[in-house]
DNA sequence: GACAGTGTTTACTC
DNA sequence: TGAGTAAACACTGT
Protein backbone atom coordinates (compact mmCIF):
# COMPACT_ATOMS: atom_id res chain seq x y z
CA UNK A 1 0.00 0.00 0.00
CA UNK A 2 1.56 3.23 -1.05
CA UNK A 3 2.72 5.28 1.91
CA UNK A 4 5.31 8.05 1.92
CA UNK A 5 8.33 6.02 0.69
CA UNK A 6 6.33 4.34 -2.06
CA UNK A 7 4.75 7.57 -3.31
CA UNK A 8 8.13 9.28 -3.08
CA UNK A 9 9.72 6.51 -5.15
CA UNK A 10 7.06 6.73 -7.86
CA UNK A 11 7.32 10.53 -7.92
CA UNK A 12 11.11 10.39 -8.30
CA UNK A 13 10.89 7.71 -11.00
CA UNK A 14 8.32 9.72 -12.93
CA UNK A 15 10.15 12.99 -12.49
CA UNK A 16 13.18 11.44 -14.12
CA UNK A 17 11.41 9.98 -17.16
CA UNK A 18 8.52 12.39 -17.73
CA UNK A 19 10.12 15.81 -17.51
CA UNK A 20 9.35 17.95 -20.59
CA UNK A 21 7.09 15.30 -22.07
CA UNK A 22 4.10 16.78 -23.91
CA UNK A 23 0.69 15.15 -23.50
CA UNK A 24 -0.82 14.14 -26.82
CA UNK A 25 -3.91 12.20 -25.76
CA UNK A 26 -5.68 11.11 -22.57
CA UNK A 27 -7.90 8.06 -22.25
CA UNK A 28 -10.26 7.78 -19.27
CA UNK A 29 -12.33 4.67 -18.65
CA UNK A 30 -13.74 5.41 -15.19
CA UNK A 31 -14.84 9.07 -15.08
CA UNK A 32 -15.82 8.95 -11.39
CA UNK A 33 -12.14 8.68 -10.50
CA UNK A 34 -11.22 11.96 -12.18
CA UNK A 35 -11.90 15.65 -11.72
CA UNK A 36 -13.34 17.30 -13.77
CA UNK A 37 -15.71 14.37 -13.99
CA UNK A 38 -16.13 14.57 -17.75
CA UNK A 39 -13.49 12.56 -19.55
CA UNK A 40 -13.65 15.08 -22.42
CA UNK A 41 -12.94 18.08 -20.18
CA UNK A 42 -10.19 16.22 -18.34
CA UNK A 43 -8.54 15.17 -21.59
CA UNK A 44 -8.84 18.52 -23.35
CA UNK A 45 -7.52 20.25 -20.22
CA UNK A 46 -4.35 18.18 -20.41
CA UNK A 47 -3.74 17.95 -24.16
CA UNK A 48 -0.64 19.85 -25.39
CA UNK A 49 0.48 20.62 -21.80
CA UNK A 50 3.93 19.46 -20.80
CA UNK A 51 5.24 17.92 -17.60
CA UNK A 52 7.37 20.41 -15.71
CA UNK A 53 8.09 18.26 -12.69
CA UNK A 54 6.70 15.43 -10.58
CA UNK A 55 6.86 15.62 -6.80
CA UNK A 56 5.04 14.45 -3.69
CA UNK A 57 3.14 16.03 -0.81
CA UNK A 58 1.83 13.62 1.86
CA UNK A 59 0.69 10.56 -0.12
CA UNK A 60 -0.31 12.64 -3.13
CA UNK A 61 1.63 12.79 -6.41
CA UNK A 62 1.87 16.37 -7.68
CA UNK A 63 2.52 16.89 -11.39
CA UNK A 64 3.29 20.48 -12.42
CA UNK A 65 2.07 21.23 -15.93
CA UNK A 66 3.03 24.10 -18.17
CA UNK A 67 2.41 25.38 -21.67
CA UNK A 68 4.33 28.12 -23.49
CA UNK A 69 1.48 30.60 -23.97
CA UNK A 70 -0.57 29.69 -20.91
CA UNK A 71 -0.97 32.39 -18.27
CA UNK A 72 -1.29 30.09 -15.30
CA UNK A 73 0.14 26.73 -14.40
CA UNK A 74 -1.96 23.66 -13.89
CA UNK A 75 -1.47 20.69 -11.61
CA UNK A 76 -2.44 17.08 -11.88
CA UNK A 77 -2.84 15.57 -8.40
CA UNK A 78 -2.98 11.80 -8.07
CA UNK A 79 -3.80 9.72 -5.00
CA UNK A 80 -3.03 6.01 -5.27
CA UNK A 81 -5.02 5.12 -2.13
CA UNK A 82 -4.76 1.35 -1.57
CA UNK A 83 -4.00 -0.28 -4.89
CA UNK A 84 -3.21 2.52 -7.34
CA UNK A 85 -0.24 2.22 -9.68
CA UNK A 86 1.41 4.59 -12.12
CA UNK A 87 3.43 2.72 -14.70
CA UNK A 88 5.31 4.41 -17.49
CA UNK A 89 6.28 2.63 -20.66
CA UNK A 90 8.60 4.00 -23.33
CA UNK A 91 6.29 2.52 -25.98
CA UNK A 92 2.62 1.48 -25.91
CA UNK A 93 2.16 -1.76 -23.99
CA UNK A 94 5.87 -2.54 -24.02
CA UNK A 95 6.76 -5.39 -21.67
CA UNK A 96 8.21 -4.37 -18.33
CA UNK A 97 11.89 -5.09 -17.91
CA UNK A 98 12.60 -6.92 -14.68
CA UNK A 99 8.96 -6.87 -13.60
CA UNK A 100 6.87 -9.88 -12.74
CA UNK A 101 3.27 -10.48 -13.75
CA UNK A 102 0.99 -9.76 -10.81
CA UNK A 103 -2.56 -8.74 -10.05
CA UNK A 104 -3.16 -5.21 -11.14
CA UNK A 105 0.29 -4.56 -12.50
CA UNK A 106 3.14 -5.70 -14.63
CA UNK A 107 2.83 -6.86 -18.17
CA UNK A 108 0.39 -6.30 -21.01
CA UNK A 109 -0.89 -2.83 -20.30
CA UNK A 110 -3.52 -1.60 -20.53
CA UNK A 111 -5.50 -4.27 -18.69
CA UNK A 112 -8.89 -4.40 -16.96
CA UNK A 113 -7.68 -2.30 -14.02
CA UNK A 114 -6.19 0.43 -16.21
CA UNK A 115 -8.56 3.36 -15.71
CA UNK A 116 -6.59 6.19 -17.31
CA UNK A 117 -3.82 6.51 -19.90
CA UNK A 118 -1.63 9.48 -20.72
CA UNK A 119 -0.08 9.29 -24.18
CA UNK A 120 2.90 11.52 -24.86
CA UNK A 121 4.18 12.96 -28.12
CA UNK A 122 7.23 10.69 -28.14
CA UNK A 123 5.03 7.58 -28.05
CA UNK A 124 5.52 6.76 -24.37
CA UNK A 125 2.49 6.11 -22.17
CA UNK A 126 1.72 6.53 -18.47
CA UNK A 127 -0.86 4.03 -17.24
CA UNK A 128 -2.95 4.53 -14.12
CA UNK A 129 -4.11 1.19 -12.71
CA UNK A 130 -6.23 0.76 -9.61
CA UNK A 131 -7.81 -2.58 -8.82
CA UNK A 132 -10.11 -1.25 -6.12
CA UNK A 133 -10.87 2.10 -7.77
CA UNK A 134 -10.30 4.09 -4.57
CA UNK A 135 -7.70 6.37 -6.11
CA UNK A 136 -8.31 9.66 -7.88
CA UNK A 137 -6.81 12.06 -10.40
CA UNK A 138 -7.58 15.78 -10.19
CA UNK A 139 -6.66 18.46 -12.69
CA UNK A 140 -6.59 21.68 -10.69
CA UNK A 141 -5.39 25.29 -10.57
CA UNK A 142 -2.75 26.48 -8.12
CA UNK A 143 -5.32 27.68 -5.58
CA UNK A 144 -7.34 24.49 -5.84
CA UNK A 145 -4.14 22.55 -5.30
CA UNK A 146 -3.47 24.45 -2.08
CA UNK A 147 -6.95 23.70 -0.79
CA UNK A 148 -6.33 20.00 -1.28
CA UNK A 149 -2.76 19.88 0.02
CA UNK A 150 -2.78 22.37 2.90
CA UNK A 151 -4.80 20.32 5.44
CA UNK A 152 -1.94 17.84 5.61
CA UNK A 153 0.51 18.02 8.46
CA UNK A 154 4.27 18.34 8.56
CA UNK A 155 6.44 16.34 6.16
CA UNK A 156 8.49 13.95 8.32
CA UNK A 157 11.50 14.20 6.00
CA UNK A 158 11.48 17.99 5.84
CA UNK A 159 14.06 20.04 7.69
CA UNK A 160 11.40 21.58 9.91
CA UNK A 161 10.42 18.19 11.35
CA UNK A 162 12.26 18.86 14.59
CA UNK A 163 11.91 16.98 17.85
CA UNK A 164 10.13 20.00 19.34
CA UNK A 165 7.58 20.16 16.54
CA UNK A 166 7.11 16.41 16.65
CA UNK A 167 6.55 16.45 20.42
CA UNK A 168 4.07 19.31 20.16
CA UNK A 169 2.08 17.52 17.47
CA UNK A 170 2.10 14.14 19.17
CA UNK A 171 1.04 15.44 22.56
CA UNK A 172 -1.79 17.52 21.11
CA UNK A 173 -4.21 14.70 21.90
CA UNK A 174 -2.71 13.04 25.02
CA UNK A 175 -5.43 10.43 25.38
CA UNK A 176 -5.20 9.10 21.87
CA UNK A 177 -3.12 6.03 21.25
CA UNK A 178 0.21 6.31 19.51
CA UNK A 179 -1.00 4.48 16.43
CA UNK A 180 -4.09 6.63 16.07
CA UNK A 181 -1.96 9.76 16.37
CA UNK A 182 0.76 8.72 13.95
CA UNK A 183 -1.82 7.76 11.33
CA UNK A 184 -3.46 11.21 11.55
CA UNK A 185 -2.48 12.87 8.25
CA UNK A 186 -3.36 16.31 9.60
CA UNK A 187 -0.56 16.02 12.16
CA UNK A 188 2.19 14.18 10.28
CA UNK A 189 1.79 13.54 6.56
CA UNK A 190 2.62 10.30 4.83
CA UNK A 191 2.79 7.66 7.54
CA UNK A 192 0.55 4.63 7.03
CA UNK A 193 -0.02 1.28 8.62
CA UNK A 194 3.31 -0.28 7.67
CA UNK A 195 5.67 2.44 8.84
CA UNK A 196 3.75 3.26 12.01
CA UNK A 197 4.07 -0.35 13.15
CA UNK A 198 7.73 -0.47 12.10
CA UNK A 199 8.67 2.79 13.84
CA UNK A 200 6.94 1.67 17.04
CA UNK A 201 8.87 -1.60 16.99
CA UNK A 202 12.21 0.14 16.49
CA UNK A 203 11.39 2.48 19.34
CA UNK A 204 10.37 -0.38 21.63
CA UNK A 205 6.92 1.02 22.39
CA UNK A 206 3.53 -0.58 21.81
CA UNK A 207 1.41 1.25 19.22
CA UNK A 208 -1.56 0.92 21.55
CA UNK A 209 0.01 3.09 24.27
CA UNK A 210 -1.82 6.32 25.04
CA UNK A 211 0.43 9.19 24.03
CA UNK A 212 0.61 10.69 27.54
CA UNK A 213 2.31 7.53 28.87
CA UNK A 214 5.36 8.05 26.63
CA UNK A 215 8.51 9.36 28.25
CA UNK A 216 10.68 12.15 26.89
CA UNK A 217 13.24 9.60 25.72
CA UNK A 218 10.51 7.48 24.07
CA UNK A 219 9.50 10.49 22.00
CA UNK A 220 13.09 11.30 21.12
CA UNK A 221 13.70 7.75 19.96
CA UNK A 222 10.39 7.61 18.09
CA UNK A 223 11.18 10.82 16.25
CA UNK A 224 14.52 9.38 15.12
CA UNK A 225 13.08 6.00 14.15
CA UNK A 226 10.27 7.48 12.05
CA UNK A 227 12.80 9.42 10.00
CA UNK A 228 15.18 6.43 9.82
CA UNK A 229 12.61 3.90 8.64
CA UNK A 230 11.23 6.25 5.98
CA UNK A 231 14.69 7.09 4.68
CA UNK A 232 15.77 3.46 4.55
CA UNK A 233 12.60 2.42 2.75
CA UNK A 234 13.03 5.17 0.14
CA UNK A 235 16.58 3.93 -0.34
CA UNK A 236 15.15 0.44 -0.96
CA UNK A 237 12.41 1.90 -3.22
CA UNK A 238 9.50 1.07 -0.93
CA UNK A 239 7.58 -1.91 0.41
CA UNK A 240 5.86 -4.18 -2.10
CA UNK A 241 3.71 -6.04 0.39
CA UNK A 242 0.88 -6.42 -2.08
CA UNK A 243 0.08 -4.25 -5.07
CA UNK A 244 2.68 -1.53 -5.01
CA UNK A 245 5.11 -1.33 -7.89
CA UNK A 246 7.51 1.34 -9.09
CA UNK A 247 6.91 3.44 -12.19
CA UNK A 248 8.74 0.86 -14.30
CA UNK A 249 6.55 -1.95 -12.96
CA UNK A 250 9.22 -3.49 -10.71
CA UNK A 251 8.80 -4.09 -7.00
CA UNK A 252 10.31 -2.18 -4.10
CA UNK A 253 12.93 -3.88 -1.94
CA UNK A 254 11.93 -3.07 1.62
CA UNK A 255 10.04 -6.26 2.56
CA UNK A 256 13.18 -8.05 3.90
CA UNK A 257 13.71 -5.10 6.25
CA UNK A 258 10.26 -5.31 7.83
CA UNK A 259 10.40 -6.32 11.49
CA UNK A 260 6.73 -6.68 12.36
CA UNK A 261 4.39 -5.75 9.48
CA UNK A 262 3.14 -8.90 7.73
CA UNK A 263 5.12 -11.08 10.15
CA UNK A 264 2.38 -12.21 12.55
CA UNK A 265 3.23 -15.62 14.00
CA UNK A 266 6.84 -15.42 12.83
CA UNK A 267 9.83 -15.09 15.15
CA UNK A 268 10.87 -11.59 16.17
CA UNK A 269 14.18 -10.81 14.46
CA UNK A 270 15.42 -9.29 17.70
CA UNK A 271 14.36 -11.73 20.43
CA UNK A 272 12.77 -14.78 18.77
CA UNK A 273 9.41 -14.19 20.43
CA UNK A 274 6.42 -14.62 18.09
CA UNK A 275 5.09 -11.43 16.50
CA UNK A 276 1.53 -10.61 17.58
CA UNK A 277 -1.22 -9.08 15.56
CA UNK A 278 -4.36 -7.33 16.76
CA UNK A 279 -6.81 -4.89 15.30
CA UNK A 280 -6.37 -1.33 16.46
CA UNK A 281 -7.56 2.00 15.07
CA UNK A 282 -9.32 -0.06 12.43
CA UNK A 283 -6.08 -1.53 11.10
CA UNK A 284 -4.08 -4.69 11.50
CA UNK A 285 -1.49 -3.85 14.14
CA UNK A 286 1.73 -5.82 14.48
CA UNK A 287 4.13 -5.85 17.43
CA UNK A 288 6.52 -7.93 19.53
CA UNK A 289 5.20 -8.17 23.07
CA UNK A 290 8.73 -8.75 24.42
CA UNK A 291 10.57 -5.96 22.60
CA UNK A 292 7.77 -3.41 22.86
CA UNK A 293 6.38 -2.16 26.15
C1' DG B 1 -18.22 -21.44 -2.46
C1' DA B 2 -18.92 -18.12 1.18
C1' DC B 3 -16.80 -14.80 3.70
C1' DA B 4 -13.40 -12.32 6.37
C1' DG B 5 -9.28 -9.64 5.63
C1' DT B 6 -6.50 -6.17 3.20
C1' DG B 7 -5.73 -0.34 4.50
C1' DT B 8 -6.76 5.12 2.72
C1' DT B 9 -9.75 8.54 3.26
C1' DT B 10 -14.25 10.61 3.68
C1' DA B 11 -18.72 10.81 5.45
C1' DC B 12 -21.70 9.62 8.64
C1' DT B 13 -23.69 8.55 13.45
C1' DC B 14 -23.69 8.52 18.35
C1' DT C 1 -16.21 17.39 19.88
C1' DG C 2 -14.33 13.17 19.47
C1' DA C 3 -14.56 8.44 18.68
C1' DG C 4 -16.16 4.76 16.15
C1' DT C 5 -17.79 2.72 11.89
C1' DA C 6 -19.28 2.10 7.13
C1' DA C 7 -18.45 2.71 2.50
C1' DA C 8 -15.98 3.16 -1.89
C1' DC C 9 -14.09 -1.92 -4.56
C1' DA C 10 -11.86 -6.32 -5.98
C1' DC C 11 -9.04 -9.74 -5.07
C1' DT C 12 -6.65 -13.30 -1.69
C1' DG C 13 -6.65 -16.63 1.79
C1' DT C 14 -9.21 -19.58 4.78
Short mmCIF file of N, CA, C and O in Angstrom, two decimals, chain A residues 89-173:
data_model
loop_
_atom_site.label_atom_id
_atom_site.label_comp_id
_atom_site.label_asym_id
_atom_site.label_seq_id
_atom_site.Cartn_x
_atom_site.Cartn_y
_atom_site.Cartn_z
N UNK A 89 5.64 3.49 -19.67
CA UNK A 89 6.28 2.63 -20.66
C UNK A 89 6.76 3.47 -21.82
O UNK A 89 6.03 4.30 -22.35
N UNK A 90 8.02 3.22 -22.23
CA UNK A 90 8.60 4.00 -23.33
C UNK A 90 7.80 3.87 -24.62
O UNK A 90 7.76 4.79 -25.42
N UNK A 91 7.16 2.71 -24.82
CA UNK A 91 6.29 2.52 -25.98
C UNK A 91 5.00 1.86 -25.52
O UNK A 91 4.99 1.14 -24.52
N UNK A 92 3.93 2.03 -26.28
CA UNK A 92 2.62 1.48 -25.91
C UNK A 92 2.70 -0.01 -25.59
O UNK A 92 3.15 -0.80 -26.41
N UNK A 93 2.27 -0.35 -24.37
CA UNK A 93 2.16 -1.76 -23.99
C UNK A 93 3.46 -2.53 -23.94
O UNK A 93 3.45 -3.74 -23.82
N UNK A 94 4.58 -1.85 -24.02
CA UNK A 94 5.87 -2.54 -24.02
C UNK A 94 6.07 -3.32 -22.73
O UNK A 94 5.79 -2.83 -21.65
N UNK A 95 6.57 -4.54 -22.84
CA UNK A 95 6.76 -5.39 -21.67
C UNK A 95 7.69 -4.72 -20.66
O UNK A 95 8.62 -4.01 -21.02
N UNK A 96 7.42 -4.96 -19.41
CA UNK A 96 8.21 -4.37 -18.33
C UNK A 96 9.51 -5.14 -18.15
O UNK A 96 9.50 -6.37 -18.05
N UNK A 97 10.60 -4.43 -18.11
CA UNK A 97 11.89 -5.09 -17.91
C UNK A 97 12.09 -5.35 -16.43
O UNK A 97 12.03 -4.44 -15.61
N UNK A 98 12.33 -6.59 -16.08
CA UNK A 98 12.60 -6.92 -14.68
C UNK A 98 11.36 -7.05 -13.83
O UNK A 98 11.43 -7.41 -12.68
N UNK A 99 10.19 -6.77 -14.38
CA UNK A 99 8.96 -6.87 -13.60
C UNK A 99 8.40 -8.28 -13.66
O UNK A 99 8.81 -9.08 -14.48
N UNK A 100 7.49 -8.56 -12.76
CA UNK A 100 6.87 -9.88 -12.74
C UNK A 100 5.36 -9.71 -12.88
O UNK A 100 4.80 -8.79 -12.30
N UNK A 101 4.72 -10.59 -13.62
CA UNK A 101 3.27 -10.48 -13.75
C UNK A 101 2.62 -10.58 -12.38
O UNK A 101 3.02 -11.41 -11.58
N UNK A 102 1.65 -9.73 -12.11
CA UNK A 102 0.99 -9.76 -10.81
C UNK A 102 -0.36 -9.09 -10.94
O UNK A 102 -0.59 -8.37 -11.90
N UNK A 103 -1.24 -9.35 -9.96
CA UNK A 103 -2.56 -8.74 -10.05
C UNK A 103 -2.46 -7.23 -10.12
O UNK A 103 -1.79 -6.62 -9.30
N UNK A 104 -3.11 -6.66 -11.07
CA UNK A 104 -3.16 -5.21 -11.14
C UNK A 104 -1.88 -4.53 -11.58
O UNK A 104 -1.73 -3.33 -11.45
N UNK A 105 -0.94 -5.25 -12.10
CA UNK A 105 0.29 -4.56 -12.50
C UNK A 105 1.09 -5.38 -13.48
O UNK A 105 0.66 -6.44 -13.91
N UNK A 106 2.24 -4.91 -13.82
CA UNK A 106 3.14 -5.70 -14.63
C UNK A 106 2.87 -5.64 -16.12
O UNK A 106 2.69 -4.57 -16.68
N UNK A 107 2.82 -6.76 -16.72
CA UNK A 107 2.83 -6.86 -18.17
C UNK A 107 1.51 -6.50 -18.83
O UNK A 107 0.49 -6.38 -18.20
N UNK A 108 1.59 -6.39 -20.16
CA UNK A 108 0.39 -6.30 -21.01
C UNK A 108 -0.55 -5.17 -20.62
O UNK A 108 -1.73 -5.38 -20.36
N UNK A 109 -0.04 -3.98 -20.57
CA UNK A 109 -0.89 -2.83 -20.30
C UNK A 109 -1.38 -2.25 -21.61
O UNK A 109 -0.67 -2.30 -22.60
N UNK A 110 -2.58 -1.68 -21.65
CA UNK A 110 -3.52 -1.60 -20.53
C UNK A 110 -4.23 -2.92 -20.27
O UNK A 110 -4.30 -3.77 -21.14
N UNK A 111 -4.70 -3.09 -19.02
CA UNK A 111 -5.50 -4.27 -18.69
C UNK A 111 -6.80 -3.81 -18.02
O UNK A 111 -7.12 -2.63 -18.03
N UNK A 112 -7.55 -4.76 -17.44
CA UNK A 112 -8.89 -4.40 -16.96
C UNK A 112 -8.89 -3.44 -15.77
O UNK A 112 -9.92 -2.87 -15.44
N UNK A 113 -7.74 -3.26 -15.13
CA UNK A 113 -7.68 -2.30 -14.02
C UNK A 113 -7.00 -0.99 -14.42
O UNK A 113 -6.67 -0.18 -13.58
N UNK A 114 -6.75 -0.82 -15.72
CA UNK A 114 -6.19 0.43 -16.21
C UNK A 114 -7.36 1.40 -16.44
O UNK A 114 -8.19 1.18 -17.32
N UNK A 115 -7.41 2.46 -15.63
CA UNK A 115 -8.56 3.36 -15.71
C UNK A 115 -8.25 4.67 -16.40
O UNK A 115 -9.15 5.43 -16.74
N UNK A 116 -6.97 4.98 -16.57
CA UNK A 116 -6.59 6.19 -17.31
C UNK A 116 -5.25 5.96 -18.00
O UNK A 116 -4.40 5.21 -17.49
N UNK A 117 -5.08 6.60 -19.15
CA UNK A 117 -3.82 6.51 -19.90
C UNK A 117 -3.43 7.91 -20.36
O UNK A 117 -4.27 8.66 -20.82
N UNK A 118 -2.14 8.21 -20.23
CA UNK A 118 -1.63 9.48 -20.72
C UNK A 118 -0.63 9.16 -21.82
O UNK A 118 0.43 8.59 -21.55
N UNK A 119 -0.97 9.54 -23.04
CA UNK A 119 -0.08 9.29 -24.18
C UNK A 119 0.73 10.55 -24.45
O UNK A 119 0.16 11.65 -24.52
N UNK A 120 2.03 10.38 -24.62
CA UNK A 120 2.90 11.52 -24.86
C UNK A 120 3.33 11.58 -26.32
O UNK A 120 3.24 10.58 -27.05
N UNK A 121 3.83 12.75 -26.70
CA UNK A 121 4.18 12.96 -28.12
C UNK A 121 5.28 12.03 -28.61
O UNK A 121 5.34 11.71 -29.79
N UNK A 122 6.14 11.57 -27.70
CA UNK A 122 7.23 10.69 -28.14
C UNK A 122 6.80 9.23 -28.19
O UNK A 122 7.62 8.34 -28.44
N UNK A 123 5.52 8.96 -27.95
CA UNK A 123 5.03 7.58 -28.05
C UNK A 123 5.01 6.83 -26.73
O UNK A 123 4.49 5.72 -26.65
N UNK A 124 5.56 7.42 -25.67
CA UNK A 124 5.52 6.76 -24.37
C UNK A 124 4.14 6.95 -23.73
O UNK A 124 3.39 7.85 -24.11
N UNK A 125 3.82 6.08 -22.79
CA UNK A 125 2.49 6.11 -22.17
C UNK A 125 2.62 5.93 -20.66
O UNK A 125 3.41 5.11 -20.18
N UNK A 126 1.83 6.71 -19.92
CA UNK A 126 1.72 6.53 -18.47
C UNK A 126 0.36 5.91 -18.18
O UNK A 126 -0.67 6.48 -18.54
N UNK A 127 0.39 4.74 -17.55
CA UNK A 127 -0.86 4.03 -17.24
C UNK A 127 -1.20 4.20 -15.77
O UNK A 127 -0.34 4.03 -14.90
N UNK A 128 -2.45 4.49 -15.49
CA UNK A 128 -2.95 4.53 -14.12
C UNK A 128 -3.82 3.31 -13.90
O UNK A 128 -4.90 3.18 -14.48
N UNK A 129 -3.36 2.40 -13.05
CA UNK A 129 -4.11 1.19 -12.71
C UNK A 129 -4.59 1.30 -11.27
O UNK A 129 -3.87 1.83 -10.42
N UNK A 130 -5.76 0.78 -11.00
CA UNK A 130 -6.23 0.76 -9.61
C UNK A 130 -7.33 -0.29 -9.45
O UNK A 130 -8.49 -0.05 -9.75
N UNK A 131 -6.91 -1.45 -8.96
CA UNK A 131 -7.81 -2.58 -8.82
C UNK A 131 -9.10 -2.20 -8.07
O UNK A 131 -10.19 -2.52 -8.48
N UNK A 132 -8.93 -1.52 -6.95
CA UNK A 132 -10.11 -1.25 -6.12
C UNK A 132 -10.78 0.08 -6.42
O UNK A 132 -11.76 0.42 -5.77
N UNK A 133 -10.23 0.84 -7.33
CA UNK A 133 -10.87 2.10 -7.77
C UNK A 133 -11.09 3.10 -6.63
O UNK A 133 -12.09 3.82 -6.61
N UNK A 134 -10.19 3.10 -5.64
CA UNK A 134 -10.30 4.09 -4.57
C UNK A 134 -9.52 5.36 -4.91
O UNK A 134 -9.75 6.41 -4.33
N UNK A 135 -8.57 5.24 -5.78
CA UNK A 135 -7.70 6.37 -6.11
C UNK A 135 -8.42 7.44 -6.90
O UNK A 135 -9.55 7.27 -7.32
N UNK A 136 -7.72 8.60 -7.07
CA UNK A 136 -8.31 9.66 -7.88
C UNK A 136 -7.25 10.49 -8.59
O UNK A 136 -6.07 10.49 -8.19
N UNK A 137 -7.68 11.17 -9.65
CA UNK A 137 -6.81 12.06 -10.40
C UNK A 137 -7.55 13.39 -10.55
O UNK A 137 -8.69 13.40 -11.00
N UNK A 138 -6.91 14.49 -10.14
CA UNK A 138 -7.58 15.78 -10.19
C UNK A 138 -6.73 16.80 -10.93
O UNK A 138 -5.58 17.05 -10.57
N UNK A 139 -7.32 17.39 -11.95
CA UNK A 139 -6.66 18.46 -12.69
C UNK A 139 -7.12 19.78 -12.10
O UNK A 139 -8.31 20.11 -12.16
N UNK A 140 -6.20 20.51 -11.48
CA UNK A 140 -6.59 21.68 -10.69
C UNK A 140 -5.69 22.90 -10.95
O UNK A 140 -4.60 22.78 -11.51
N UNK A 141 -6.19 24.06 -10.53
CA UNK A 141 -5.39 25.29 -10.57
C UNK A 141 -4.52 25.34 -9.32
O UNK A 141 -4.67 24.54 -8.40
N UNK A 142 -3.65 26.34 -9.27
CA UNK A 142 -2.75 26.48 -8.12
C UNK A 142 -3.53 26.63 -6.81
O UNK A 142 -3.19 26.01 -5.80
N UNK A 143 -4.57 27.46 -6.84
CA UNK A 143 -5.32 27.68 -5.58
C UNK A 143 -6.10 26.44 -5.18
O UNK A 143 -6.22 26.13 -3.99
N UNK A 144 -6.63 25.73 -6.16
CA UNK A 144 -7.34 24.49 -5.84
C UNK A 144 -6.37 23.46 -5.26
O UNK A 144 -6.71 22.69 -4.36
N UNK A 145 -5.17 23.46 -5.80
CA UNK A 145 -4.14 22.55 -5.30
C UNK A 145 -3.86 22.82 -3.82
O UNK A 145 -3.79 21.90 -3.02
N UNK A 146 -3.75 24.09 -3.47
CA UNK A 146 -3.47 24.45 -2.08
C UNK A 146 -4.58 24.00 -1.14
O UNK A 146 -4.32 23.55 -0.03
N UNK A 147 -5.81 24.11 -1.62
CA UNK A 147 -6.95 23.70 -0.79
C UNK A 147 -6.87 22.21 -0.49
O UNK A 147 -7.18 21.76 0.62
N UNK A 148 -6.42 21.44 -1.47
CA UNK A 148 -6.33 20.00 -1.28
C UNK A 148 -5.11 19.62 -0.43
O UNK A 148 -5.19 18.74 0.43
N UNK A 149 -4.00 20.29 -0.65
CA UNK A 149 -2.76 19.88 0.02
C UNK A 149 -2.59 20.47 1.42
O UNK A 149 -2.01 19.82 2.30
N UNK A 150 -3.10 21.67 1.65
CA UNK A 150 -2.78 22.37 2.90
C UNK A 150 -3.28 21.71 4.18
O UNK A 150 -2.67 21.90 5.23
N UNK A 151 -4.39 20.94 4.17
CA UNK A 151 -4.80 20.32 5.44
C UNK A 151 -3.81 19.30 5.98
O UNK A 151 -3.90 18.90 7.15
N UNK A 152 -2.88 18.87 5.16
CA UNK A 152 -1.94 17.84 5.61
C UNK A 152 -0.89 18.42 6.55
O UNK A 152 -0.50 19.58 6.43
N UNK A 153 -0.44 17.58 7.45
CA UNK A 153 0.51 18.02 8.46
C UNK A 153 1.94 18.11 7.95
O UNK A 153 2.18 18.12 6.75
N UNK A 154 2.87 18.14 8.89
CA UNK A 154 4.27 18.34 8.56
C UNK A 154 4.82 17.13 7.80
O UNK A 154 4.38 15.99 8.00
N UNK A 155 5.76 17.40 6.89
CA UNK A 155 6.44 16.34 6.16
C UNK A 155 7.56 15.78 7.05
O UNK A 155 8.49 16.50 7.42
N UNK A 156 7.51 14.50 7.38
CA UNK A 156 8.49 13.95 8.32
C UNK A 156 9.93 13.96 7.80
O UNK A 156 10.86 13.80 8.59
N UNK A 157 10.12 14.15 6.51
CA UNK A 157 11.50 14.20 6.00
C UNK A 157 11.96 15.63 5.72
O UNK A 157 13.07 15.85 5.23
N UNK A 158 11.09 16.60 6.04
CA UNK A 158 11.48 17.99 5.84
C UNK A 158 12.38 18.46 6.98
O UNK A 158 12.39 17.87 8.06
N UNK A 159 13.12 19.51 6.69
CA UNK A 159 14.06 20.04 7.69
C UNK A 159 13.33 20.52 8.94
O UNK A 159 13.88 20.47 10.04
N UNK A 160 12.11 21.01 8.76
CA UNK A 160 11.40 21.58 9.91
C UNK A 160 10.74 20.51 10.79
O UNK A 160 10.03 20.85 11.73
N UNK A 161 10.98 19.25 10.50
CA UNK A 161 10.42 18.19 11.35
C UNK A 161 11.35 17.97 12.54
O UNK A 161 12.02 16.96 12.66
N UNK A 162 11.36 18.94 13.44
CA UNK A 162 12.26 18.86 14.59
C UNK A 162 11.62 18.05 15.71
O UNK A 162 10.42 17.79 15.69
N UNK A 163 12.42 17.71 16.69
CA UNK A 163 11.91 16.98 17.85
C UNK A 163 10.85 17.82 18.58
O UNK A 163 9.84 17.29 19.03
N UNK A 164 11.09 19.12 18.66
CA UNK A 164 10.13 20.00 19.34
C UNK A 164 8.79 19.99 18.62
O UNK A 164 7.73 19.83 19.25
N UNK A 165 8.82 20.15 17.31
CA UNK A 165 7.58 20.16 16.54
C UNK A 165 6.88 18.82 16.65
O UNK A 165 5.67 18.74 16.86
N UNK A 166 7.66 17.76 16.53
CA UNK A 166 7.11 16.41 16.65
C UNK A 166 6.42 16.23 18.01
O UNK A 166 5.28 15.77 18.08
N UNK A 167 7.10 16.60 19.06
CA UNK A 167 6.55 16.45 20.42
C UNK A 167 5.27 17.26 20.57
O UNK A 167 4.28 16.76 21.13
N UNK A 168 5.27 18.48 20.07
CA UNK A 168 4.07 19.31 20.16
C UNK A 168 2.89 18.69 19.43
O UNK A 168 1.76 18.72 19.92
N UNK A 169 3.15 18.14 18.25
CA UNK A 169 2.08 17.52 17.47
C UNK A 169 1.54 16.28 18.16
O UNK A 169 0.33 16.10 18.30
N UNK A 170 2.47 15.43 18.58
CA UNK A 170 2.10 14.14 19.17
C UNK A 170 1.29 14.32 20.45
O UNK A 170 0.34 13.59 20.70
N UNK A 171 1.68 15.28 21.25
CA UNK A 171 1.04 15.44 22.56
C UNK A 171 -0.20 16.34 22.49
O UNK A 171 -0.79 16.68 23.52
N UNK A 172 -0.60 16.68 21.28
CA UNK A 172 -1.79 17.52 21.11
C UNK A 172 -3.04 16.81 21.62
O UNK A 172 -3.96 17.43 22.14
N UNK A 173 -3.09 15.51 21.42
CA UNK A 173 -4.21 14.70 21.90
C UNK A 173 -3.66 13.62 22.83
O UNK A 173 -3.44 12.48 22.40
#
